[in-house]
Structure formats: structure tokens, C-alpha cells
């Protein structure tokens, strides 16, 4: 009996990741039905939203440092891709077609280095400075890209070599999403992930227990930036055109925040579920009230934060997130302020 | 030399405006511990208020403050009672997310109502005159005068009136204030109302010299944060110092670095912010702390 129970515990504990891999395998069969290019593109975009939301959740949900400018890494990735395949001479890249694969990890690395540069001053501090500094980073980066005209084309943007292949895009994004979410699952259960949760719950306490909080926060931030940068680079190539106003849009960050909040902040399966629901919801809102859709998103965000702060997964009773729920719904008396004073 | 003097003068004009622009943000953070990410959006609402009053009734933007400020005080009061009061005592994470949602909702609502076309308020006296070889823009000088007046009035209000003392008491120690008979809930609502009225007033003031559009807010929120980081929370001298530093840096950069254009302000503000956070996270004066240590 004891053995059976242990087997059951193993299956139920790992059930999520097995279901996830099965889902990826099923989705991999979809292009065999010869769907239209538009359907493949829609699916690819949903996968991308799931990927970037999971990354946002790593820093925003698991570590508890809300990033209001995470789309900046998407933008940096997109621009590094654009610069690498257009401005940089051929001898660095193999060819426009193969250069794409070469530029993807480079764009991610660029975003990661930028995350390090931003993270060192802002994540050293406890409290809300990081959140607002990231909002600032986002707003400033759009203008900086405009100012760096020789590289970025300024407001006119950059045209990338059009290499359209929707099936390739679909498979790339599917595998990328599968790997990133599986990695989040692994991080959530690793010692590193537990340290991140400890930082979220009680940063000073985590420090007392010997966790190097600054290092952990910066590493989590860099991981999140890397994958978001790769996603941005991929998007730039798929879109074949970038300029500051299509790359640096607030909506991207809003969608990441919304997906994670809707599904369950700090959970592994929250962002994928939230992103899926948000995508369906946006479709509905888009079809009926195109102009108002961001207004509706903003109001919805306020309602979720106030009334279901744990999101769908958290509310349905995933044990792992209840402590966060308590933290969010408990009215503790300016606990954060005293932390700030110690900082 | 003349160029330098002119740049310094323009920087002071801009700095005075920044100082009055940041007050609402700084008061809400200092008194309630809430960081209002919708700060720039309330400024945008004030600017649109001035534009509507100018277009429909022909009211001068500076006179329209008499209408905009009471109305926005009411808006702020109600908003605090309905929404912000629910998040005041919760972690920063919650109030950040709520005000972020509010900023997105407001900017896009105004985008639907007024479209994204930039609007201007063309006042007849918008020009400049020369003194000692320096160009003095009339409207911007009026803004500086009004900014100093508002800061002085706010200072007197906070220091000398009973309500002002209640606000400072609630900021310093909420529980102690409650014990000595301050209705903290009401004081918070009034404080939020005052802060929103000041922010909207800043928006109305700048309407003759800046384009008004629904997404003008976020750069102001960023600048407000930079100034607060430079000058400290809830302090009027700090706001003045922080505003002047940012205004001067921005103007000097725009004057002496070729080819950066008008968008340099946002980038400069961002670089300043990162520098402050690296070098002096506690700010130039007392820094990012509550008004008084609890």
C-alpha cells in the first residue's frame, strides 16, 4: 500500500509536466491537418504570449518583483535581430536565412546583459523601486531607440529580409514554449525556485537564512529577460518590419501581467492558462468593441487584483499559491515600509 | 555664454514646472504609501479639461484652474473612497497593479473619446520678449510664477491649518493619529483629492505650451519618480530641488548635445534615475523614506 501511495504521489506531483508534454505532442500534429497560414500565425502568437507571460511570472510572480516594463526585453531582442540581419555586414552572419538562427541566441544574450545592467542598481533595493524603474526603462528605451538612428533606423524602422514560413514558425514557437514552461516547472521545484519564493514571502527572513537575495533576484531577472529577448527577436523576423511604435507598445506588458494574474501569480500553469483565456477573451472583445479593448483590459486588471488576486489556479485550490493569497489579501500594517527603512 | 545663460534660464522655468507637477505624486506616496502609476494620466485629464473649457467656453487655461481643481478634487476623493482605500494597507504589489490598471484604462478611454490626435490650446499671449538679450517665454514664466504660488500655498496649508496637521499626522503615524482623534479614512480621501487636483492643475497649466494627447502620461510618471528619487518624499523643498535638477539637466543636454531633439528629456530622466539608485538610493536629501520615520 505504501508503495502504491508513493507511486500515486509521484504521478500526481508530476502530473502537470506530463500533461504539458502530451499537450505539446498533440499540438505538434496540428500542421498535418494543413491549416491556413492565418490559423498557424494565430497559434504561434498565442504560444508567444504564453512564453513571455511565463517569463514575466518568474520575476513578477515567483520572486514578487512586479515588472511593468518587461516588454523592453522583447523590444531589445527584436531590435538586435533587426540590426544583426540588416545593418551588420554579411561576414558576421552566414546568410539572411541562416543568420536568423544565429541571431536568435545573440538577441537573447543582449537582452540578458541589459537585464544585468538594469538589475544591479534596481534589484539591490527592496520594495517598489524596481517596478517603477522598469516602467521608466520601457518608456525611455522607446525614445533611445528613436535617437540611435544610424543603427535602428529611428522612427522609420527597419525592414527585415522576408523569409516567410508559417509552419517553421509554428514549430519553433511550439518547442520554445514547451521548453520554457517546462523550465519554469523545474525552477519552481528546484532549490533556486524555493529561494525565489522565500524572497517573495519575506525578503529579510530569506536573507537571514543565508540566501543571497540580490543574486537570486538578478539571476531570475536575467533568465526572464533572455527568453523574452529571444521571443522578441523571433517576432521581429516573423513580422519582417520593426519600428519603435510597433515594438514598444504598452499592451505587451499589460498582456503579460494580465495572463499571470488571471491564471495565478507565481504558479507554473497559471500563465499558460491565463494567456489562453486572455487570448480568447481579447478575440471576443476585439470583435465587438475594438476601440475599447485596452480600456476593458485595464478595468479587468483592477477587478482581478481586488477580487481574485490568486487567479484561477490559486482560487481552485492549488496549495502552492495559498501563502501568496494570504500575503495578497491580508491587510498587514505597512509591513513593507519597515522593510524599506532597513534597506 | 549667452547660450549657457539662456539654457540655465529655460532649465529653471522647466524645473519649476516639474516641481509643481510632482507634488501630487509625492504627497500620495508620502502620506498613504501608495505609488500612483496613473499620475501622468491624471495630468493628461487636467490638460484635456483645459482644452475642452478653452474650445467650448473660451475659458483661459489659467482661469480654468478654478473649475478643474475643485472637480478633480471630487474625482480624487471618490476614487480614494471607492478604489484606493481598498489597497492602502496592502502590499505595494497590489497598489502598483491597481494603479497600473487604472493608468491603462484611463489613457485608452481618453483615446476613444478624444482620438489620438494631438491637441493644443492656442492662447493669444503665447509669445516671448527679450530682457538683457535673453528670450523670456511668457506662458512658461507664468507657469513658474503659478508653480511657486501653489507650492507656497500648499506649504502654508500643511503647516498652519488643522486639516494640514491631520494629514501630516496620518502620514507620520496612522495609529497614533487615530488615537488622538484624526479620522484617517477621511484624511486619506481628502489628501488624495488634493493630490489629484494639483496633478490636474499641472496638466492644465502646461496645455498652452505642450501637445495634449491620450498617451502623454507615462513620461510624466517616470519624471515624477525621478524627481521624487532626487528630492525625497512629500517635501516641498525636495520637490523644488529635484525638479530643478531634472529641468536643468534636460535643458542643458538639449542645448549642448547636437541632434538629440526633444525626446532627450525622457532618456535623461531615466539615466538620472538609474544614477541616483546606484549612487544614493536614499536620495539627495533625506530620500525615499516616509515623511517622518514611523
Coordinates of C-alpha atoms in Angstrom, one line a residue:
Chain A
X1 CA 0.0 0.0 0.0
X2 CA 2.7 2.3 1.0
X3 CA 4.4 1.7 -2.4
X4 CA 1.2 2.4 -4.3
X5 CA 0.7 5.6 -2.4
X6 CA 4.3 6.7 -3.2
X7 CA 3.7 5.9 -6.9
X8 CA 0.5 7.9 -6.9
X9 CA 2.2 10.8 -5.2
X10 CA 4.9 10.7 -7.9
X11 CA 2.3 10.7 -10.7
X12 CA 0.2 13.4 -9.1
X13 CA 3.2 15.5 -8.3
X14 CA 4.5 15.3 -11.9
X15 CA 1.1 15.1 -13.5
X16 CA 1.3 18.7 -14.6
X17 CA 4.5 18.3 -16.6
X18 CA 3.3 15.0 -18.2
X19 CA 0.1 16.6 -19.3
X20 CA 2.1 19.6 -20.6
X21 CA 4.4 17.4 -22.7
X22 CA 1.4 15.4 -24.0
X23 CA -0.3 18.7 -25.0
X24 CA 2.8 19.8 -26.8
X25 CA 2.9 16.4 -28.7
X26 CA -0.7 16.8 -29.7
X27 CA -0.2 20.4 -30.8
X28 CA 2.8 19.2 -32.9
X29 CA 0.3 17.2 -35.1
X30 CA -1.8 20.3 -35.9
X31 CA 0.1 21.4 -39.1
X32 CA -0.6 17.9 -40.5
X33 CA -4.2 19.0 -40.9
X34 CA -2.9 21.6 -43.4
X35 CA -4.4 24.6 -41.7
X36 CA -4.3 28.0 -43.3
X37 CA -1.3 30.3 -42.8
X38 CA -3.5 32.7 -40.7
X39 CA -4.5 29.9 -38.3
X40 CA -0.9 28.9 -37.9
X41 CA 0.1 32.5 -37.2
X42 CA -2.7 32.9 -34.6
X43 CA -1.5 29.8 -32.8
X44 CA 2.1 31.0 -33.0
X45 CA 1.1 34.3 -31.4
X46 CA -0.7 32.5 -28.6
X47 CA 2.4 30.4 -27.9
X48 CA 4.5 33.5 -27.8
X49 CA 2.1 35.2 -25.3
X50 CA 2.3 32.0 -23.1
X51 CA 6.1 32.1 -23.3
X52 CA 6.6 35.7 -22.4
X53 CA 4.0 35.5 -19.7
X54 CA 5.7 32.6 -18.1
X55 CA 8.9 34.5 -18.1
X56 CA 7.2 37.6 -16.6
X57 CA 5.8 35.3 -14.0
X58 CA 9.3 34.2 -13.0
X59 CA 10.3 37.7 -11.8
X60 CA 6.8 39.1 -11.2
X61 CA 5.0 36.1 -9.7
X62 CA 7.6 33.8 -8.2
X63 CA 10.0 36.5 -7.0
X64 CA 7.3 39.1 -6.2
X65 CA 9.1 41.9 -8.1
X66 CA 6.5 43.2 -10.5
X67 CA 8.0 44.3 -13.8
X68 CA 6.0 47.0 -15.5
X69 CA 8.3 47.2 -18.5
X70 CA 9.2 43.6 -19.3
X71 CA 8.3 44.3 -22.9
X72 CA 11.5 46.2 -23.1
X73 CA 13.4 42.9 -23.4
X74 CA 11.0 41.9 -26.2
X75 CA 11.9 45.1 -27.9
X76 CA 15.6 44.8 -27.4
X77 CA 15.5 41.3 -28.8
X78 CA 13.5 42.5 -31.8
X79 CA 15.9 45.3 -32.5
X80 CA 19.1 43.2 -32.0
X81 CA 17.6 40.8 -34.5
X82 CA 16.8 43.7 -36.9
X83 CA 20.3 45.2 -36.6
X84 CA 22.0 41.9 -36.9
X85 CA 20.2 40.8 -40.1
X86 CA 20.2 44.2 -41.8
X87 CA 22.9 46.6 -40.7
X88 CA 25.7 44.2 -39.7
X89 CA 27.8 43.1 -42.7
X90 CA 27.4 39.6 -44.1
X91 CA 30.7 38.2 -42.8
X92 CA 29.3 38.0 -39.3
X93 CA 26.2 36.1 -40.3
X94 CA 26.1 33.1 -42.6
X95 CA 23.3 34.4 -44.8
X96 CA 20.0 36.2 -44.3
X97 CA 18.2 32.9 -44.0
X98 CA 20.6 31.1 -41.7
X99 CA 21.6 34.3 -40.0
X100 CA 18.2 34.3 -38.4
X101 CA 19.0 31.2 -36.3
X102 CA 22.4 32.7 -35.5
X103 CA 20.9 36.0 -34.4
X104 CA 18.2 34.5 -32.1
X105 CA 20.5 33.5 -29.2
X106 CA 22.6 36.6 -29.6
X107 CA 19.5 38.8 -29.3
X108 CA 18.5 36.8 -26.1
X109 CA 22.0 37.3 -24.7
X110 CA 21.8 41.1 -25.4
X111 CA 18.5 41.3 -23.5
X112 CA 20.1 39.3 -20.7
X113 CA 23.1 41.6 -20.4
X114 CA 20.7 44.6 -20.4
X115 CA 18.8 42.9 -17.6
X116 CA 22.0 42.6 -15.6
X117 CA 22.8 46.3 -16.1
X118 CA 19.3 47.4 -15.0
X119 CA 19.0 44.7 -12.3
X120 CA 22.2 45.6 -10.4
X121 CA 21.1 49.1 -9.4
X122 CA 17.4 48.4 -9.0
X123 CA 17.1 44.8 -7.6
X124 CA 19.7 45.6 -5.0
X125 CA 17.0 47.7 -3.3
X126 CA 14.0 46.1 -1.7
X127 CA 10.5 47.4 -2.3
X128 CA 8.8 49.1 -5.3
X129 CA 11.8 50.9 -6.9
X130 CA 12.3 48.1 -9.4
X131 CA 8.7 48.2 -10.7
X132 CA 8.8 51.9 -11.4
X133 CA 12.4 51.8 -12.8
X134 CA 11.2 49.2 -15.2
X135 CA 8.3 51.3 -16.3
X136 CA 10.8 54.1 -16.9
X137 CA 13.2 51.8 -18.7
X138 CA 10.4 50.9 -21.1
X139 CA 9.3 54.5 -21.8
X140 CA 12.9 55.6 -22.1
X141 CA 14.0 52.8 -24.4
X142 CA 11.5 53.7 -27.0
X143 CA 13.0 57.2 -27.2
X144 CA 16.5 55.9 -27.0
X145 CA 15.8 53.6 -30.0
X146 CA 14.5 56.6 -31.9
X147 CA 17.6 58.6 -31.1
X148 CA 20.0 55.9 -32.2
X149 CA 19.0 56.4 -35.8
X150 CA 22.1 55.1 -37.6
X151 CA 21.6 51.6 -36.1
X152 CA 17.8 51.4 -35.6
X153 CA 16.5 53.5 -38.5
X154 CA 14.9 55.8 -35.9
X155 CA 11.2 56.4 -36.4
X156 CA 11.3 54.9 -39.9
X157 CA 12.2 51.5 -38.6
X158 CA 13.9 48.6 -40.2
X159 CA 12.9 46.2 -42.9
X160 CA 14.0 42.6 -42.4
X161 CA 14.5 40.1 -45.2
X162 CA 11.2 38.5 -45.7
X163 CA 11.6 34.7 -45.3
X164 CA 8.0 33.6 -44.7
X165 CA 7.4 30.0 -43.5
X166 CA 4.5 29.7 -41.2
X167 CA 5.0 26.0 -40.5
X168 CA 8.6 26.6 -39.4
X169 CA 7.4 29.5 -37.2
X170 CA 4.7 27.3 -35.6
X171 CA 7.1 24.5 -34.8
X172 CA 9.8 26.8 -33.5
X173 CA 7.4 28.7 -31.2
X174 CA 5.8 25.4 -30.0
X175 CA 9.1 23.9 -29.0
X176 CA 10.3 27.1 -27.5
X177 CA 7.1 27.5 -25.4
X178 CA 7.3 23.8 -24.4
X179 CA 10.9 24.2 -23.2
X180 CA 10.4 27.5 -21.4
X181 CA 7.3 26.3 -19.5
X182 CA 9.0 23.0 -18.6
X183 CA 12.0 25.0 -17.4
X184 CA 9.6 27.1 -15.2
X185 CA 8.2 23.9 -13.8
X186 CA 11.7 22.7 -13.0
X187 CA 12.7 26.1 -11.5
X188 CA 9.6 26.1 -9.3
X189 CA 10.6 22.8 -7.7
X190 CA 14.4 23.5 -7.5
X191 CA 16.2 25.0 -4.6
X192 CA 16.7 28.1 -6.7
X193 CA 12.9 28.4 -7.1
X194 CA 12.3 27.9 -3.4
X195 CA 14.7 30.6 -2.7
X196 CA 12.8 32.9 -5.0
X197 CA 9.5 32.1 -3.2
X198 CA 11.2 32.8 0.1
X199 CA 12.3 36.2 -1.2
X200 CA 8.7 36.9 -2.2
X201 CA 7.2 35.8 1.1
X202 CA 9.8 37.5 3.4
X203 CA 12.9 39.0 1.9
X204 CA 14.5 39.9 5.2
X205 CA 13.8 36.5 6.5
X206 CA 15.3 34.9 3.4
X207 CA 18.4 37.0 3.8
X208 CA 18.7 35.9 7.5
X209 CA 18.6 32.3 6.3
X210 CA 21.6 32.8 4.1
X211 CA 20.0 33.4 0.7
X212 CA 21.9 35.9 -1.3
X213 CA 18.7 37.7 -2.3
X214 CA 20.2 40.2 -4.7
X215 CA 22.0 37.5 -6.7
X216 CA 18.9 35.3 -6.8
X217 CA 16.7 38.2 -8.0
X218 CA 19.2 39.2 -10.7
X219 CA 19.6 35.7 -12.0
X220 CA 15.8 35.2 -12.2
X221 CA 15.5 38.5 -13.9
X222 CA 18.2 37.6 -16.4
X223 CA 16.6 34.3 -17.2
X224 CA 13.3 36.0 -17.8
X225 CA 15.0 38.6 -20.0
X226 CA 16.8 36.1 -22.1
X227 CA 13.8 34.1 -23.2
X228 CA 11.7 37.3 -23.7
X229 CA 14.5 38.7 -25.8
X230 CA 14.6 35.5 -28.0
X231 CA 10.8 35.7 -28.4
X232 CA 11.1 39.4 -29.4
X233 CA 13.8 38.6 -31.9
X234 CA 11.7 35.8 -33.4
X235 CA 8.7 38.1 -33.6
X236 CA 10.8 40.7 -35.5
X237 CA 11.8 38.2 -38.1
X238 CA 8.3 36.8 -38.4
X239 CA 6.9 40.4 -38.7
X240 CA 9.6 41.4 -41.2
X241 CA 9.3 45.1 -40.1
X242 CA 10.0 46.9 -36.9
X243 CA 9.8 50.5 -35.7
X244 CA 9.6 51.9 -32.2
X245 CA 5.8 52.2 -32.2
X246 CA 5.1 48.6 -33.2
X247 CA 7.7 47.1 -31.0
X248 CA 7.5 49.1 -27.8
X249 CA 3.8 49.0 -27.1
X250 CA 2.4 49.0 -23.5
X251 CA -0.1 46.4 -24.5
X252 CA 2.6 43.7 -24.5
X253 CA 3.5 44.3 -20.8
X254 CA -0.2 44.6 -19.9
X255 CA -0.9 41.2 -21.6
X256 CA 2.0 39.5 -19.7
X257 CA 0.8 41.0 -16.3
X258 CA -2.8 40.1 -17.1
X259 CA -2.1 36.5 -18.2
X260 CA -0.2 35.8 -15.0
X261 CA -2.7 37.5 -12.7
X262 CA -5.6 35.8 -14.4
X263 CA -4.1 32.3 -14.3
X264 CA -2.4 32.5 -11.0
X265 CA 0.5 34.7 -10.0
X266 CA 3.6 32.6 -9.1
X267 CA 2.2 29.3 -10.3
X268 CA 3.7 27.3 -13.2
X269 CA 0.4 26.6 -15.1
X270 CA -1.2 29.9 -14.3
X271 CA 0.4 32.0 -17.1
X272 CA -0.3 29.4 -19.9
X273 CA -3.9 29.1 -18.8
X274 CA -4.3 32.8 -18.2
X275 CA -2.7 33.6 -21.6
X276 CA -5.1 31.2 -23.4
X277 CA -8.2 32.7 -21.7
X278 CA -7.0 36.2 -22.3
X279 CA -6.4 35.4 -26.0
X280 CA -9.9 34.1 -26.4
X281 CA -11.3 37.0 -24.4
X282 CA -9.4 39.5 -26.5
X283 CA -10.8 38.0 -29.6
X284 CA -14.3 38.4 -28.2
X285 CA -13.7 42.0 -27.1
X286 CA -11.9 42.8 -30.3
X287 CA -14.7 41.6 -32.4
X288 CA -17.3 43.7 -30.5
X289 CA -15.6 46.7 -29.1
X290 CA -12.4 47.1 -31.0
X291 CA -11.6 50.6 -29.6
X292 CA -12.4 49.9 -26.0
X293 CA -10.4 46.7 -25.7
X294 CA -7.4 48.1 -23.8
X295 CA -9.8 50.1 -21.6
X296 CA -11.6 46.9 -20.8
X297 CA -8.3 45.1 -20.1
X298 CA -7.3 47.9 -17.6
X299 CA -10.6 47.7 -15.7
X300 CA -10.4 43.9 -15.7
X301 CA -6.9 44.0 -14.2
X302 CA -8.2 46.2 -11.4
X303 CA -11.0 43.8 -10.7
X304 CA -8.8 40.7 -10.7
X305 CA -6.3 42.3 -8.4
X306 CA -9.0 43.4 -6.0
X307 CA -11.3 40.3 -6.0
X308 CA -9.4 37.3 -7.3
X309 CA -5.8 38.1 -6.5
X310 CA -4.8 34.5 -6.6
X311 CA -6.0 33.9 -10.1
X312 CA -7.8 30.9 -11.4
X313 CA -5.3 28.2 -10.4
X314 CA -4.9 29.8 -6.9
X315 CA -8.6 30.1 -6.4
X316 CA -9.2 26.5 -7.4
X317 CA -7.0 25.5 -4.5
X318 CA -3.5 24.8 -5.6
X319 CA -1.8 24.6 -2.3
X320 CA 1.4 26.1 -3.6
X321 CA -0.1 29.5 -4.0
X322 CA -2.2 29.9 -0.9
X323 CA 0.6 31.6 1.0
X324 CA 0.7 34.2 -1.7
X325 CA -3.0 34.5 -1.5
X326 CA -2.7 35.2 2.2
X327 CA 0.0 37.7 1.6
X328 CA -2.0 39.5 -1.0
X329 CA -5.3 39.5 0.8
X330 CA -4.0 40.1 4.3
X331 CA -4.0 43.7 5.3
X332 CA -0.8 43.8 7.2
X333 CA 0.1 47.1 8.7
X334 CA 2.7 48.7 6.4
X335 CA 4.9 45.7 6.7
X336 CA 6.7 46.8 3.6
X337 CA 7.5 50.1 4.9
X338 CA 9.6 48.8 7.7
X339 CA 11.5 46.7 5.2
X340 CA 12.2 49.8 3.2
X341 CA 13.6 51.5 6.2
X342 CA 16.0 48.7 6.7
X343 CA 17.0 48.8 3.1
Chain B
X1 CA 28.0 82.2 -22.7
X2 CA 24.7 83.7 -23.8
X3 CA 23.6 80.2 -24.9
X4 CA 24.5 78.9 -21.5
X5 CA 22.6 81.6 -19.6
X6 CA 19.6 81.0 -21.8
X7 CA 19.8 77.3 -21.2
X8 CA 20.0 77.8 -17.5
X9 CA 17.0 80.1 -17.5
X10 CA 15.0 77.7 -19.5
X11 CA 16.1 74.9 -17.2
X12 CA 14.8 76.9 -14.2
X13 CA 11.5 77.5 -15.9
X14 CA 11.1 73.8 -16.7
X15 CA 12.3 72.8 -13.2
X16 CA 9.7 75.0 -11.6
X17 CA 7.0 73.3 -13.6
X18 CA 8.4 69.8 -12.7
X19 CA 8.4 70.8 -9.0
X20 CA 4.6 71.5 -9.1
X21 CA 3.9 68.6 -11.4
X22 CA 5.5 66.1 -8.9
X23 CA 3.6 67.3 -5.8
X24 CA 0.6 65.1 -6.2
X25 CA 2.6 62.0 -6.8
X26 CA 4.9 62.8 -3.9
X27 CA 2.0 63.5 -1.5
X28 CA 0.1 60.3 -2.2
X29 CA 3.3 58.3 -1.8
X30 CA 4.4 60.1 1.3
X31 CA 1.0 60.1 3.1
X32 CA -0.5 56.8 2.0
X33 CA 2.4 54.8 0.9
X34 CA 0.7 54.3 -2.5
X35 CA 2.7 54.7 -5.6
X36 CA 0.3 56.2 -8.2
X37 CA 1.3 54.9 -11.6
X38 CA -1.7 56.7 -13.1
X39 CA -0.1 60.0 -12.1
X40 CA 0.6 61.1 -15.7
X41 CA -2.9 60.1 -16.7
X42 CA -4.5 62.5 -14.2
X43 CA -2.2 65.2 -15.6
X44 CA -3.5 64.3 -19.0
X45 CA -7.1 64.6 -17.8
X46 CA -6.3 68.1 -16.5
X47 CA -4.8 69.1 -19.8
X48 CA -7.9 67.8 -21.7
X49 CA -10.1 69.6 -19.2
X50 CA -8.4 72.9 -20.1
X51 CA -8.6 72.1 -23.8
X52 CA -12.4 71.4 -23.6
X53 CA -13.0 74.5 -21.5
X54 CA -11.0 76.6 -23.9
X55 CA -12.6 75.2 -27.1
X56 CA -16.2 75.2 -25.8
X57 CA -16.4 78.1 -23.5
X58 CA -13.3 80.1 -24.5
X59 CA -12.0 80.0 -20.9
X60 CA -8.3 80.8 -20.5
X61 CA -6.4 77.7 -19.3
X62 CA -5.0 79.5 -16.2
X63 CA -8.5 80.7 -15.2
X64 CA -9.9 77.2 -15.9
X65 CA -7.9 76.0 -12.9
X66 CA -10.7 77.4 -10.8
X67 CA -13.1 74.9 -12.3
X68 CA -10.7 72.0 -12.9
X69 CA -9.2 71.8 -9.4
X70 CA -12.5 71.5 -7.5
X71 CA -13.9 69.0 -10.0
X72 CA -10.7 66.9 -9.9
X73 CA -10.6 67.1 -6.1
X74 CA -14.1 65.5 -6.1
X75 CA -12.9 62.8 -8.6
X76 CA -9.9 62.1 -6.4
X77 CA -12.0 62.0 -3.2
X78 CA -14.4 59.5 -4.7
X79 CA -11.7 57.4 -6.3
X80 CA -9.9 57.1 -3.0
X81 CA -13.1 56.0 -1.2
X82 CA -14.1 53.5 -3.9
X83 CA -10.8 52.1 -5.1
X84 CA -7.6 53.3 -3.5
X85 CA -8.8 52.8 0.1
X86 CA -9.0 49.0 -0.6
X87 CA -5.3 48.8 -1.4
X88 CA -3.8 51.4 1.1
X89 CA -2.9 48.9 3.7
X90 CA -2.0 46.0 1.4
X91 CA 1.5 45.3 0.0
X92 CA 3.0 47.6 -2.6
X93 CA 2.5 44.9 -5.2
X94 CA -1.3 45.4 -5.1
X95 CA -1.4 49.1 -5.2
X96 CA 1.1 49.1 -8.1
X97 CA -1.0 46.7 -10.1
X98 CA -4.3 48.6 -9.4
X99 CA -2.9 52.0 -10.4
X100 CA -1.2 50.4 -13.4
X101 CA -4.6 49.0 -14.5
X102 CA -6.1 52.5 -13.8
X103 CA -3.5 54.2 -16.0
X104 CA -4.1 51.8 -18.9
X105 CA -7.8 52.2 -18.6
X106 CA -7.8 56.0 -18.4
X107 CA -5.3 56.5 -21.3
X108 CA -7.3 54.3 -23.6
X109 CA -10.7 55.7 -22.5
X110 CA -9.4 59.1 -23.5
X111 CA -8.0 57.7 -26.7
X112 CA -11.6 56.6 -27.6
X113 CA -13.2 59.8 -26.6
X114 CA -10.7 62.4 -28.0
X115 CA -8.8 60.2 -30.6
X116 CA -5.0 60.1 -30.6
X117 CA -4.7 63.5 -32.5
X118 CA -2.5 65.9 -30.5
X119 CA -4.5 69.0 -29.4
X120 CA -3.2 72.4 -28.5
X121 CA -4.6 75.4 -26.6
X122 CA -3.6 78.4 -28.6
X123 CA -3.7 81.3 -26.1
X124 CA -3.3 84.7 -27.6
X125 CA -0.5 85.8 -25.3
X126 CA 1.8 82.8 -26.2
X127 CA 4.9 84.6 -27.2
X128 CA 8.1 85.8 -25.8
X129 CA 10.0 89.1 -25.1
X130 CA 13.7 90.0 -24.6
X131 CA 15.4 91.1 -21.5
X132 CA 19.1 91.7 -21.5
X133 CA 19.5 89.6 -24.6
X134 CA 17.6 86.6 -23.1
X135 CA 14.4 85.3 -24.6
X136 CA 11.6 85.1 -21.9
X137 CA 8.7 82.9 -23.0
X138 CA 5.5 84.5 -21.4
X139 CA 3.5 81.4 -20.7
X140 CA 6.4 79.4 -19.2
X141 CA 7.2 82.3 -17.0
X142 CA 3.6 82.5 -15.8
X143 CA 3.7 78.7 -15.2
X144 CA 6.8 79.2 -13.0
X145 CA 5.1 82.0 -11.0
X146 CA 2.0 80.0 -10.5
X147 CA 4.0 76.9 -9.5
X148 CA 5.8 78.9 -6.8
X149 CA 2.5 80.3 -5.6
X150 CA 0.9 76.8 -5.4
X151 CA 3.9 75.4 -3.5
X152 CA 3.8 78.3 -1.1
X153 CA 0.0 77.8 -0.5
X154 CA 0.4 74.1 0.0
X155 CA 3.2 74.7 2.4
X156 CA 1.1 77.1 4.5
X157 CA -1.9 74.6 4.3
X158 CA 0.2 71.7 5.5
X159 CA 2.0 73.6 8.3
X160 CA -0.7 76.0 9.6
X161 CA -4.2 74.6 9.2
X162 CA -5.8 71.9 11.3
X163 CA -6.5 69.7 8.3
X164 CA -2.9 70.1 7.1
X165 CA -1.7 69.0 10.5
X166 CA -4.1 66.0 10.4
X167 CA -2.6 65.0 7.0
X168 CA 0.9 65.2 8.4
X169 CA -0.1 63.3 11.5
X170 CA -1.7 60.5 9.4
X171 CA 1.5 60.3 7.3
X172 CA 3.8 60.1 10.3
X173 CA 1.9 57.6 12.4
X174 CA -1.5 56.4 11.4
X175 CA -2.4 54.6 14.6
X176 CA -1.3 57.5 16.8
X177 CA -3.2 59.9 14.6
X178 CA -6.3 57.7 15.1
X179 CA -5.9 57.7 18.8
X180 CA -5.8 61.5 19.1
X181 CA -9.0 61.7 17.0
X182 CA -7.9 62.1 13.4
X183 CA -10.4 60.4 11.1
X184 CA -7.7 58.7 9.0
X185 CA -10.1 57.4 6.3
X186 CA -11.4 60.9 5.7
X187 CA -8.0 62.5 5.8
X188 CA -6.7 60.0 3.2
X189 CA -9.6 60.7 0.9
X190 CA -9.0 64.5 1.2
X191 CA -5.3 64.0 0.7
X192 CA -5.9 62.0 -2.5
X193 CA -8.4 64.6 -3.7
X194 CA -5.8 67.4 -3.1
X195 CA -3.1 65.4 -4.9
X196 CA -5.3 64.7 -7.9
X197 CA -6.4 68.4 -8.1
X198 CA -2.8 69.5 -8.0
X199 CA -1.8 67.0 -10.7
X200 CA -4.7 68.0 -13.0
X201 CA -3.8 71.7 -12.4
X202 CA -0.3 70.9 -13.6
X203 CA -1.8 69.4 -16.7
X204 CA -4.0 72.4 -17.3
X205 CA -1.0 74.8 -16.9
X206 CA 1.1 73.1 -19.4
X207 CA -1.7 72.9 -22.0
X208 CA -0.8 76.1 -23.8
X209 CA 2.8 75.0 -24.5
X210 CA 2.6 71.2 -24.9
X211 CA 0.7 69.0 -27.2
X212 CA -2.2 67.2 -25.5
X213 CA -2.7 63.5 -26.4
X214 CA -4.0 60.4 -24.5
X215 CA -0.6 58.8 -24.1
X216 CA 1.2 61.8 -22.8
X217 CA 1.1 60.4 -19.3
X218 CA 3.8 57.8 -18.8
X219 CA 6.8 60.1 -19.3
X220 CA 5.4 62.4 -16.6
X221 CA 5.0 59.4 -14.3
X222 CA 8.6 58.5 -14.9
X223 CA 9.8 62.0 -14.4
X224 CA 7.8 62.3 -11.2
X225 CA 9.5 59.2 -9.9
X226 CA 12.9 60.5 -10.8
X227 CA 12.2 63.8 -9.1
X228 CA 11.0 62.0 -6.0
X229 CA 14.1 59.9 -6.0
X230 CA 16.2 63.0 -6.2
X231 CA 14.4 65.2 -3.8
X232 CA 12.6 62.9 -1.3
X233 CA 9.0 62.2 -0.5
X234 CA 6.3 64.6 0.4
X235 CA 8.7 67.5 0.9
X236 CA 8.1 70.7 -1.0
X237 CA 11.7 71.9 -0.9
X238 CA 12.7 68.4 -2.1
X239 CA 10.3 68.6 -5.0
X240 CA 11.7 72.0 -5.9
X241 CA 15.3 70.7 -5.8
X242 CA 14.5 67.5 -7.7
X243 CA 12.5 69.4 -10.3
X244 CA 15.3 72.0 -10.8
X245 CA 18.0 69.3 -11.2
X246 CA 15.9 67.4 -13.8
X247 CA 14.8 70.6 -15.6
X248 CA 18.4 71.9 -15.8
X249 CA 19.9 68.5 -16.9
X250 CA 17.2 68.2 -19.6
X251 CA 17.6 71.7 -21.0
X252 CA 21.4 71.7 -20.9
X253 CA 21.5 68.3 -22.7
X254 CA 19.0 69.5 -25.3
X255 CA 21.1 72.7 -25.9
X256 CA 24.6 71.4 -26.0
X257 CA 24.3 67.8 -27.3
X258 CA 23.6 68.0 -31.0
X259 CA 20.9 66.0 -32.7
X260 CA 19.1 64.7 -29.6
X261 CA 15.9 66.7 -30.2
X262 CA 13.0 66.9 -27.8
X263 CA 12.9 63.3 -26.7
X264 CA 16.1 63.7 -24.7
X265 CA 14.0 64.5 -21.6
X266 CA 12.8 61.0 -21.1
X267 CA 16.1 59.4 -21.7
X268 CA 17.9 61.9 -19.4
X269 CA 15.4 61.4 -16.7
X270 CA 15.9 57.6 -16.9
X271 CA 19.7 57.8 -16.8
X272 CA 19.4 60.2 -13.8
X273 CA 17.1 57.8 -12.1
X274 CA 19.5 54.9 -12.5
X275 CA 22.4 57.0 -11.4
X276 CA 20.5 58.0 -8.2
X277 CA 19.6 54.4 -7.5
X278 CA 23.2 53.4 -7.9
X279 CA 24.9 56.2 -6.1
X280 CA 22.5 57.4 -3.5
X281 CA 19.4 55.1 -3.1
X282 CA 18.4 57.2 -0.1
X283 CA 18.1 60.3 -2.4
X284 CA 19.9 63.6 -2.4
X285 CA 18.2 65.0 0.7
X286 CA 16.5 62.5 3.0
X287 CA 15.4 60.5 0.1
X288 CA 12.9 57.8 -0.5
X289 CA 11.6 57.5 3.0
X290 CA 8.2 58.2 4.5
X291 CA 7.7 61.8 5.6
X292 CA 9.0 61.0 9.1
X293 CA 10.3 57.8 10.4
X294 CA 7.5 55.9 12.0

